[in-house]
PDB file of C-alpha atoms in Angstrom:
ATOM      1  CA  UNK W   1       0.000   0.000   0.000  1.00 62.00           C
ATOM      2  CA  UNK W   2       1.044   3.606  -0.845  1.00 81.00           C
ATOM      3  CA  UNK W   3       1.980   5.804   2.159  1.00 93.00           C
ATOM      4  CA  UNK W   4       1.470   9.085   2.424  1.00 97.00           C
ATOM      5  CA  UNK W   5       2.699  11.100  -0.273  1.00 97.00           C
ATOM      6  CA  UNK W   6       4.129  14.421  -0.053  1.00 98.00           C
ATOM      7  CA  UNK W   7       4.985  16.657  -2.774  1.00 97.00           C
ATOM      8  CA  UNK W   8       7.147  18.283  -4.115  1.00 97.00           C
ATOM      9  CA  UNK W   9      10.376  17.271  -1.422  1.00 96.00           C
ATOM     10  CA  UNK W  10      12.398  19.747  -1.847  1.00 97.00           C
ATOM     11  CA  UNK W  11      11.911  23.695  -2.759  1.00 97.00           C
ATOM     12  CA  UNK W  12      13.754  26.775  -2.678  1.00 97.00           C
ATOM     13  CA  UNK W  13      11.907  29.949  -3.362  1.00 97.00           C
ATOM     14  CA  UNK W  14      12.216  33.633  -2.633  1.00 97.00           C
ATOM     15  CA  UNK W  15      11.230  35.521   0.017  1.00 97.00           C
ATOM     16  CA  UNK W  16       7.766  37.142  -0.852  1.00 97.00           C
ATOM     17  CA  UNK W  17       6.838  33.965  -3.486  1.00 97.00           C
ATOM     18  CA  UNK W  18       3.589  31.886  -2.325  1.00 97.00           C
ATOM     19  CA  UNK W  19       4.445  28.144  -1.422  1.00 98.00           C
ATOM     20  CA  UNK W  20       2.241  25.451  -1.790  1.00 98.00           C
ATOM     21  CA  UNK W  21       2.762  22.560  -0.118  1.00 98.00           C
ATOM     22  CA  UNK W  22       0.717  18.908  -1.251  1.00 98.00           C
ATOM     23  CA  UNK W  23      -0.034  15.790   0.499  1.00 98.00           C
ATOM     24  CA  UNK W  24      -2.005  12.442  -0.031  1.00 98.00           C
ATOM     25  CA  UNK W  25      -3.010  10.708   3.221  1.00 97.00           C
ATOM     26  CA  UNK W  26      -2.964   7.295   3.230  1.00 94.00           C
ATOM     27  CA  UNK W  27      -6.297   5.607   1.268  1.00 93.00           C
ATOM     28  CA  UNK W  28      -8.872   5.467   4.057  1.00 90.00           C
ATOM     29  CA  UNK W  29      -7.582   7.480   6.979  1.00 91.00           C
ATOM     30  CA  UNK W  30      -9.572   9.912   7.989  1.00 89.00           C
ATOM     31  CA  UNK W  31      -7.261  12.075  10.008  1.00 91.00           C
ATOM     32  CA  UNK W  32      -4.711  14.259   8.360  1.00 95.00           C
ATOM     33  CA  UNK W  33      -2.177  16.315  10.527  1.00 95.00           C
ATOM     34  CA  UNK W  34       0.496  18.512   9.426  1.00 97.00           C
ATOM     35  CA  UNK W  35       3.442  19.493  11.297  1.00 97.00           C
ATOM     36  CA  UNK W  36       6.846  21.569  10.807  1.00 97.00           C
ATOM     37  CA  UNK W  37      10.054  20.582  12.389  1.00 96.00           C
ATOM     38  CA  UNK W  38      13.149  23.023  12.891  1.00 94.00           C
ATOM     39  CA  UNK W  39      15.972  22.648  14.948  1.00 90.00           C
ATOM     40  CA  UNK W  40      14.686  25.361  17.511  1.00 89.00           C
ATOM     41  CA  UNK W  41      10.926  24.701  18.019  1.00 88.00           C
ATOM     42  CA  UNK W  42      11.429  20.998  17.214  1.00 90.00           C
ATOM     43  CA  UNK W  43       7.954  19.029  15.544  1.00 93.00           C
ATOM     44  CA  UNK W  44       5.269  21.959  15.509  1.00 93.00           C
ATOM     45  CA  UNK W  45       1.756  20.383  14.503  1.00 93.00           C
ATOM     46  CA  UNK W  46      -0.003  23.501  13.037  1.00 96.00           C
ATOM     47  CA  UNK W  47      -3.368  22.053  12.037  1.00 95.00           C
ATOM     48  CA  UNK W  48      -5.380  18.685  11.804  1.00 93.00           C
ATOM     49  CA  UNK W  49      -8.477  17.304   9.717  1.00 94.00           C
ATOM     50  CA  UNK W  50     -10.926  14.849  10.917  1.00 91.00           C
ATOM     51  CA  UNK W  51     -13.273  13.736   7.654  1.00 92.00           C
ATOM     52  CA  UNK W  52     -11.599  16.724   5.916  1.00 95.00           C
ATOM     53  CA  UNK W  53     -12.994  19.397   8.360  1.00 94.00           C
ATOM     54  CA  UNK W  54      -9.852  21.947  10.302  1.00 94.00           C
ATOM     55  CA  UNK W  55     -10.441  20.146  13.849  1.00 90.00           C
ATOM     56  CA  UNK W  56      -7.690  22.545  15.507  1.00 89.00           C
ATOM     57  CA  UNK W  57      -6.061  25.093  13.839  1.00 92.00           C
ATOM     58  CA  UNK W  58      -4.323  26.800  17.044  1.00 91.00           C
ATOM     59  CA  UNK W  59      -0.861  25.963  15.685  1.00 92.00           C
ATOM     60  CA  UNK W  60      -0.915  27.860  12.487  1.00 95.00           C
ATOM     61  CA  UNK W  61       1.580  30.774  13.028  1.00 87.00           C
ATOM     62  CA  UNK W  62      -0.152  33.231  11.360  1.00 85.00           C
ATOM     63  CA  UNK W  63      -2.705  34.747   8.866  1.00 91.00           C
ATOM     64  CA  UNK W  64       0.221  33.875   6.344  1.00 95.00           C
ATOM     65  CA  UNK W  65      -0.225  29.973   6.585  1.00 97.00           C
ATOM     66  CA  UNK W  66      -3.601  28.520   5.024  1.00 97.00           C
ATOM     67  CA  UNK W  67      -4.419  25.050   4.987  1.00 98.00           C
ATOM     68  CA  UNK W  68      -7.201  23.071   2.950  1.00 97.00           C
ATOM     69  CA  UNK W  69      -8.639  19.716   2.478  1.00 97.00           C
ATOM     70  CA  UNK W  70     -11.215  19.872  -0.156  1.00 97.00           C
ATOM     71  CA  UNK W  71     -11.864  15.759  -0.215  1.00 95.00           C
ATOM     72  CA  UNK W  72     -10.178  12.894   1.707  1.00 94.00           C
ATOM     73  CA  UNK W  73      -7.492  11.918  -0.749  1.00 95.00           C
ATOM     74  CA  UNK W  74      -5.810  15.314  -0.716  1.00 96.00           C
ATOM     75  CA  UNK W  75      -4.398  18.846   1.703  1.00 98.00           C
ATOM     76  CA  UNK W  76      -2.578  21.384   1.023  1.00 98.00           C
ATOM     77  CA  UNK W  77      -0.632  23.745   3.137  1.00 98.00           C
ATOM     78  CA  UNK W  78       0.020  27.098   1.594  1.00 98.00           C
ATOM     79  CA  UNK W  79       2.514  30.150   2.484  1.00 97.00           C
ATOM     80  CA  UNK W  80       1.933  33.283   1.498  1.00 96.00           C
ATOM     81  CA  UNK W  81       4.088  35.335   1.534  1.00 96.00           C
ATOM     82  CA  UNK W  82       7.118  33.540   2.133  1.00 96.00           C
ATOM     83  CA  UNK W  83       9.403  34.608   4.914  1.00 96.00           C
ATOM     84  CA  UNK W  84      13.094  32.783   5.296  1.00 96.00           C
ATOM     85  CA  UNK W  85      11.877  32.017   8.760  1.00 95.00           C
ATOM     86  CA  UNK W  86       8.942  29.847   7.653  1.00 96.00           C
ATOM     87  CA  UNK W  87      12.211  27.460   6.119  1.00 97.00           C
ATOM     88  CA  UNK W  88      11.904  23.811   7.664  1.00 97.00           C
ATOM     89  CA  UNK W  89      10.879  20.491   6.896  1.00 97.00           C
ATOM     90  CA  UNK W  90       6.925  20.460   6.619  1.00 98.00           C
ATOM     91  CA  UNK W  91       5.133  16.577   7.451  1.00 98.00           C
ATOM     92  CA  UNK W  92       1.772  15.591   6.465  1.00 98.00           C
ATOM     93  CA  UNK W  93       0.831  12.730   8.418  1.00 96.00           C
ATOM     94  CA  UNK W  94      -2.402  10.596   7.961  1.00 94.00           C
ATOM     95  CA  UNK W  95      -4.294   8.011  10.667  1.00 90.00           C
ATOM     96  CA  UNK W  96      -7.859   6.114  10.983  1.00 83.00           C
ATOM     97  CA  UNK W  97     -10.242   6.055  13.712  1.00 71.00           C
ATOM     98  CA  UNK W  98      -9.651   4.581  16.776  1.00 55.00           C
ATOM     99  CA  UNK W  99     -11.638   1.054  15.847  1.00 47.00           C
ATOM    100  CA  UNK W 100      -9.271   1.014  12.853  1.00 41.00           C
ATOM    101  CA  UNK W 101      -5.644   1.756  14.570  1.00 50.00           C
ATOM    102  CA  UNK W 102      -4.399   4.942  15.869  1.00 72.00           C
ATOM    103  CA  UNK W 103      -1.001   4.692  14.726  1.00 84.00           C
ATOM    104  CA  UNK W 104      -0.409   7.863  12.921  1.00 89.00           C
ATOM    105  CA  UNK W 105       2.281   7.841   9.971  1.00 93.00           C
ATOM    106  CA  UNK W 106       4.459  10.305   8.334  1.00 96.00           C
ATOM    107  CA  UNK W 107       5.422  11.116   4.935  1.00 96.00           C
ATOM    108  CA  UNK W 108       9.052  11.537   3.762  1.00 95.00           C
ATOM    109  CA  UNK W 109       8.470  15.648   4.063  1.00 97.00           C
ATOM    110  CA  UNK W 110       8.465  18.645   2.435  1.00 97.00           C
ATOM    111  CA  UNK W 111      12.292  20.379   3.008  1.00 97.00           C
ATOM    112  CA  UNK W 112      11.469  24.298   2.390  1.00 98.00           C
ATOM    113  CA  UNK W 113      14.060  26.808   2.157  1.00 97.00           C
ATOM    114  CA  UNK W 114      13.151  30.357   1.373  1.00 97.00           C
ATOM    115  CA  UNK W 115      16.159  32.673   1.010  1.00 97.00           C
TER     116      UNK W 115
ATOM    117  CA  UNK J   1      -2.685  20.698  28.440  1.00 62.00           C
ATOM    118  CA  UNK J   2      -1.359  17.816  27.090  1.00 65.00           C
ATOM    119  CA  UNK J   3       2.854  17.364  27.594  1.00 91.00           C
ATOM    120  CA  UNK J   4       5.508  15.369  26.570  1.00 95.00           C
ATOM    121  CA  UNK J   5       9.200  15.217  28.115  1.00 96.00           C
ATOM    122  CA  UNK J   6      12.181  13.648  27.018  1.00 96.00           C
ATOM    123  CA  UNK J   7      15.003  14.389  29.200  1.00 94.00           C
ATOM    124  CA  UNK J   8      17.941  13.262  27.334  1.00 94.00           C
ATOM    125  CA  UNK J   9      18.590  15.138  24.547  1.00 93.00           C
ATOM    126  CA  UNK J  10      21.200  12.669  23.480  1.00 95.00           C
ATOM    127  CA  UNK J  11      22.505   8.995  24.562  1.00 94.00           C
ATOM    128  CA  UNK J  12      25.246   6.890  23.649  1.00 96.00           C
ATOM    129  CA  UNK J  13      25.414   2.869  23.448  1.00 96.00           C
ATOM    130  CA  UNK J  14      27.901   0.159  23.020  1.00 97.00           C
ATOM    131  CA  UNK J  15      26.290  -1.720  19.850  1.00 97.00           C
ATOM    132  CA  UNK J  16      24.436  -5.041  20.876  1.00 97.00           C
ATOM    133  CA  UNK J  17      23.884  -3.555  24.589  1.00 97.00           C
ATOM    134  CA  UNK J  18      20.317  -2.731  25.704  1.00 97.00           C
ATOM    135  CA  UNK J  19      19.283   1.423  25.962  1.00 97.00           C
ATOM    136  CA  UNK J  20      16.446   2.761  27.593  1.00 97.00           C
ATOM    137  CA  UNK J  21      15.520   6.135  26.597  1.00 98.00           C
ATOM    138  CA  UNK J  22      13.187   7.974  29.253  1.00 97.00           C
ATOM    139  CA  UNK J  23       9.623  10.134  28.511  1.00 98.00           C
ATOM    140  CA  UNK J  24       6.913  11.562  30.849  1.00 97.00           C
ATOM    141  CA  UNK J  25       3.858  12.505  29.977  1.00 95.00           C
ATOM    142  CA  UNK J  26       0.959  14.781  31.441  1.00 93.00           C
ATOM    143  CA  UNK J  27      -2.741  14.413  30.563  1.00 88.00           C
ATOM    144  CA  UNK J  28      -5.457  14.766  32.660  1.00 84.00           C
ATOM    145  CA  UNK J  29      -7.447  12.391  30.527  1.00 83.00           C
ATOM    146  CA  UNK J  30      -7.974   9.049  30.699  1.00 83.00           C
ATOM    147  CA  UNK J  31      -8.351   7.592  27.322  1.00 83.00           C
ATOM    148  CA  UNK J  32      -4.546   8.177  25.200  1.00 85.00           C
ATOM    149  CA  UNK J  33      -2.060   6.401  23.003  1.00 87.00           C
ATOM    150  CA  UNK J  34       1.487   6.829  23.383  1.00 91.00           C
ATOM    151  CA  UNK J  35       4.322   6.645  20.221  1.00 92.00           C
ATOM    152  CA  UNK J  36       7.806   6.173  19.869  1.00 96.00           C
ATOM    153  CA  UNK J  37       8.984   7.468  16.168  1.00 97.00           C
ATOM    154  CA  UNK J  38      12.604   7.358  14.921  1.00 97.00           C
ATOM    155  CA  UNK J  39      13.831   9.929  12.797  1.00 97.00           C
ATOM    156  CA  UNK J  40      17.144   8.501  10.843  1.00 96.00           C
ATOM    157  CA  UNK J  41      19.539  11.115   9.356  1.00 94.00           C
ATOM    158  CA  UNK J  42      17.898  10.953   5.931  1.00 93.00           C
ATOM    159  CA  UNK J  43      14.680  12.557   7.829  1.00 93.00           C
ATOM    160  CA  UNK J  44      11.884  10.199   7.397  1.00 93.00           C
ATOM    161  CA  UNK J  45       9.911   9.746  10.689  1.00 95.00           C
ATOM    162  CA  UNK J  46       9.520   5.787  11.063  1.00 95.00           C
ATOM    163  CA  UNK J  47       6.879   4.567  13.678  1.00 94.00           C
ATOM    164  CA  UNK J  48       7.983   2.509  16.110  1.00 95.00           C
ATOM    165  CA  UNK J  49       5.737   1.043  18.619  1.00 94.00           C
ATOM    166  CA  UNK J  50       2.764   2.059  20.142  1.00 91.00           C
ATOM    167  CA  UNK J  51       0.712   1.596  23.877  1.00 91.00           C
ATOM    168  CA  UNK J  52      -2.888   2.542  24.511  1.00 88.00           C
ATOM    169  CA  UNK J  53      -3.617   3.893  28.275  1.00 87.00           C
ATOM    170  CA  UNK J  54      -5.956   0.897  28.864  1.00 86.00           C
ATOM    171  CA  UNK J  55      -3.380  -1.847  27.555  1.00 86.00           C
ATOM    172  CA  UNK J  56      -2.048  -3.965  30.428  1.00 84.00           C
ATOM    173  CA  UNK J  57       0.907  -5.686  28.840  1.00 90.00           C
ATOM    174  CA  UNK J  58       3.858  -3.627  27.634  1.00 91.00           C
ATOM    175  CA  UNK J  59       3.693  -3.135  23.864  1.00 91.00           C
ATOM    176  CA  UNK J  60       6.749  -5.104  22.439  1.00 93.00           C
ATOM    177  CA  UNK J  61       7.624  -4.757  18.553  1.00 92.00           C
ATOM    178  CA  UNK J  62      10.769  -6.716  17.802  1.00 95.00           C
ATOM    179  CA  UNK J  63      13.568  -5.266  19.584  1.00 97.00           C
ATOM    180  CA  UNK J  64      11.628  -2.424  21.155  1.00 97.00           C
ATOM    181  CA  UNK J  65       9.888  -2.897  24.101  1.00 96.00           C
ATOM    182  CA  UNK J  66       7.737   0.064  26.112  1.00 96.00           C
ATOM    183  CA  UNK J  67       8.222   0.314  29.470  1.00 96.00           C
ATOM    184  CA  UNK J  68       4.072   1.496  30.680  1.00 95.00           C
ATOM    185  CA  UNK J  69       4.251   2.497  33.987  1.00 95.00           C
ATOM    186  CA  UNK J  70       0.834   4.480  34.077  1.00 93.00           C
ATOM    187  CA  UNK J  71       1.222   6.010  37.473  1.00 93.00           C
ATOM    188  CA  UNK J  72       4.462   7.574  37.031  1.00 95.00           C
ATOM    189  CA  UNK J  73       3.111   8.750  33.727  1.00 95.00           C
ATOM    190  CA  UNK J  74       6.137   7.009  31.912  1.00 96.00           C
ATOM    191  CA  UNK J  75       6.531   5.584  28.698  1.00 96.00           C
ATOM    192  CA  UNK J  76      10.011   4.818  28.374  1.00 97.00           C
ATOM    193  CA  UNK J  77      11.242   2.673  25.265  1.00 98.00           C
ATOM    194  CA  UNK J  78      13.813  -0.115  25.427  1.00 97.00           C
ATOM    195  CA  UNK J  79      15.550  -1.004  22.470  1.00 97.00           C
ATOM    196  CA  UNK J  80      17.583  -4.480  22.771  1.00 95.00           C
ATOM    197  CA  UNK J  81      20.489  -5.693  21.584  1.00 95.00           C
ATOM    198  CA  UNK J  82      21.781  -2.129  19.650  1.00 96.00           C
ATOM    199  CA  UNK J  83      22.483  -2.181  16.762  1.00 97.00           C
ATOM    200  CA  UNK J  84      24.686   0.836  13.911  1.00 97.00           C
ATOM    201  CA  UNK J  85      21.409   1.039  12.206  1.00 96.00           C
ATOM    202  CA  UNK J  86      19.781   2.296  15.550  1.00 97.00           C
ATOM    203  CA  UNK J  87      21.624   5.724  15.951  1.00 98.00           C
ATOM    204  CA  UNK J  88      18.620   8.088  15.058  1.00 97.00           C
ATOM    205  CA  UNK J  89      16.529  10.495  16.738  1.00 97.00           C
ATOM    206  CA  UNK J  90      13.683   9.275  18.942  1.00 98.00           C
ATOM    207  CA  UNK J  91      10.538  11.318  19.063  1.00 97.00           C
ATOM    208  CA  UNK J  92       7.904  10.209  22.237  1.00 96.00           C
ATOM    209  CA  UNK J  93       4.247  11.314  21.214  1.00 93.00           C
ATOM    210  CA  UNK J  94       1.073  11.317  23.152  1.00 90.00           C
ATOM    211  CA  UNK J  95      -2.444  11.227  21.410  1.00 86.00           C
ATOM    212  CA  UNK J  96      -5.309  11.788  23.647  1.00 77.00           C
ATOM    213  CA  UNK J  97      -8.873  12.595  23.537  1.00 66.00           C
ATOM    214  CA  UNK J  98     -11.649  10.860  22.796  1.00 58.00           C
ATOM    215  CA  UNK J  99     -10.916   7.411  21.318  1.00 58.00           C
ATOM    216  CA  UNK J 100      -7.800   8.904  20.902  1.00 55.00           C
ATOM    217  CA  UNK J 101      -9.042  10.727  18.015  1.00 63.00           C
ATOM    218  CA  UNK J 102      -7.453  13.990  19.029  1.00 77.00           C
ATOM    219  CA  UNK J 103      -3.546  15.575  18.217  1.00 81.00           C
ATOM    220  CA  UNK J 104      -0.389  14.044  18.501  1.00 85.00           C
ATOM    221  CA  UNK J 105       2.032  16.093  20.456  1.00 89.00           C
ATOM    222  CA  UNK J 106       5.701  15.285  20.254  1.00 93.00           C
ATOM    223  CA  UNK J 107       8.392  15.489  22.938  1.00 94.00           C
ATOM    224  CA  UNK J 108      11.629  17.231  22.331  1.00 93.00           C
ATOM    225  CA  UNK J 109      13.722  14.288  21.482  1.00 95.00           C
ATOM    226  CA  UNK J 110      16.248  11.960  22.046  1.00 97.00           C
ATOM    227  CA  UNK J 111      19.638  11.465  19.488  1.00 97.00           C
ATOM    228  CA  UNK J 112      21.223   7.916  19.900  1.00 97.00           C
ATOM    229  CA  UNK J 113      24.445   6.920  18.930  1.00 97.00           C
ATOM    230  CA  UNK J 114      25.275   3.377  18.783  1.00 97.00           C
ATOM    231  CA  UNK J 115      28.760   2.697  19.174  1.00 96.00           C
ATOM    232  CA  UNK J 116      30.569  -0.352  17.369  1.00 94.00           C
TER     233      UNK J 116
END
């Protein structure tokens, strides 16, 4: 079975550019978290989905970050505008329901570097 | 609010000896699920094992073990028999809410190095 998929893996944009980053959660999850992880804050979750509804957006820095799930096979997390501070490695991360396993896995990441 | 501590930020092990690296958690609730998750140098996050708050037994996946002890709040994993492969970071996580359908909250993190 696929995992979840994150895309692209690696970007480097400009300061001021919009980023857009993609994810498909694993086929039949229902939960979809994402998270950022830098060396200072360590793994940030700033927003999860439950049957593609924002359950708890607290952890969204600010009015710059926008997330969106518009059906259950795919999320995006968007940036705009850029800021070299929002650079770090961005996870989507997918899970069922309780009666189907909680276990909650990653994808291989999104590494963003804004300069 | 929901907490997770790892109070090692880094650990070192002879290979094929046994390592236990320590986390507490705080929750006032009753239902949870706790993680371990190793994150290799390539950056992946790899699950590891996992323990609901009503499981009895220890959860046990191969050579990882977690040590429950519910009334400390501790959820320390045991790997066995270390081996090169092992030296990673090690994330704890808590999930808690109802039927543990809520967030998963990570602790700071603990980096192993096996040495051969």
């Amino acid at each position: 079975d696929a995992g979840v998929i994150q895309s692209p893996r690696h970007e480097v944009t400009e300061m001021g550019q919009e980023v857009t980053l993609r994810c498909k959660p694993i086929s039949g999850h229902d939960y979809l978290f994402w998270y950022r992880q830098t060396m200072m804050r360590g793994l940030e979750l700033l927003i999860y989905f439950n049957n593609n509804v924002p359950i708890d957006d607290s952890g969204m820095p600010e009015d710059r970050f926008s997330a969106k799930m518009p059906n259950a096979s795919f999320s995006t997390l968007k940036i705009q505008p850029s800021e070299p501070r929002d650079s770090a490695v961005y996870f989507c991360a997918s899970s069922g329901t309780a009666y189907s396993g909680n276990t909650i896995y990653f994808g291989e990441g999104s590494w963003l570097t804004v300069v | 609010a929901q907490k997770i501590t790892q109070t090692q930020p880094g650990m070192f092990v002879q290979e094929k000896e046994a390592v236990t690296l320590d986390c507490t958690y705080d929750t006032s609730d009753q239902s949870y699920g706790l993680f371990w998750y190793k994150q290799p140098s390539s950056g992946e996050m790899i699950f590891l094992i996992y323990q609901g708050s009503y499981d009895e037994q220890n959860a046990t996946e191969g050579r990882y073990s977690l040590n429950f002890q519910k009334a400390r709040k501790s959820a320390n994993l045991v790997i066995s028999a270390s081996q090169l492969g092992d030296s990673a970071m090690y994330f704890c996580a808590m999930r808690e809410g109802y039927n543990q359908g809520g967030k998963l909250i990570f602790g700071q993190g603990t980096e192993l190095s096996v040495k051969p």
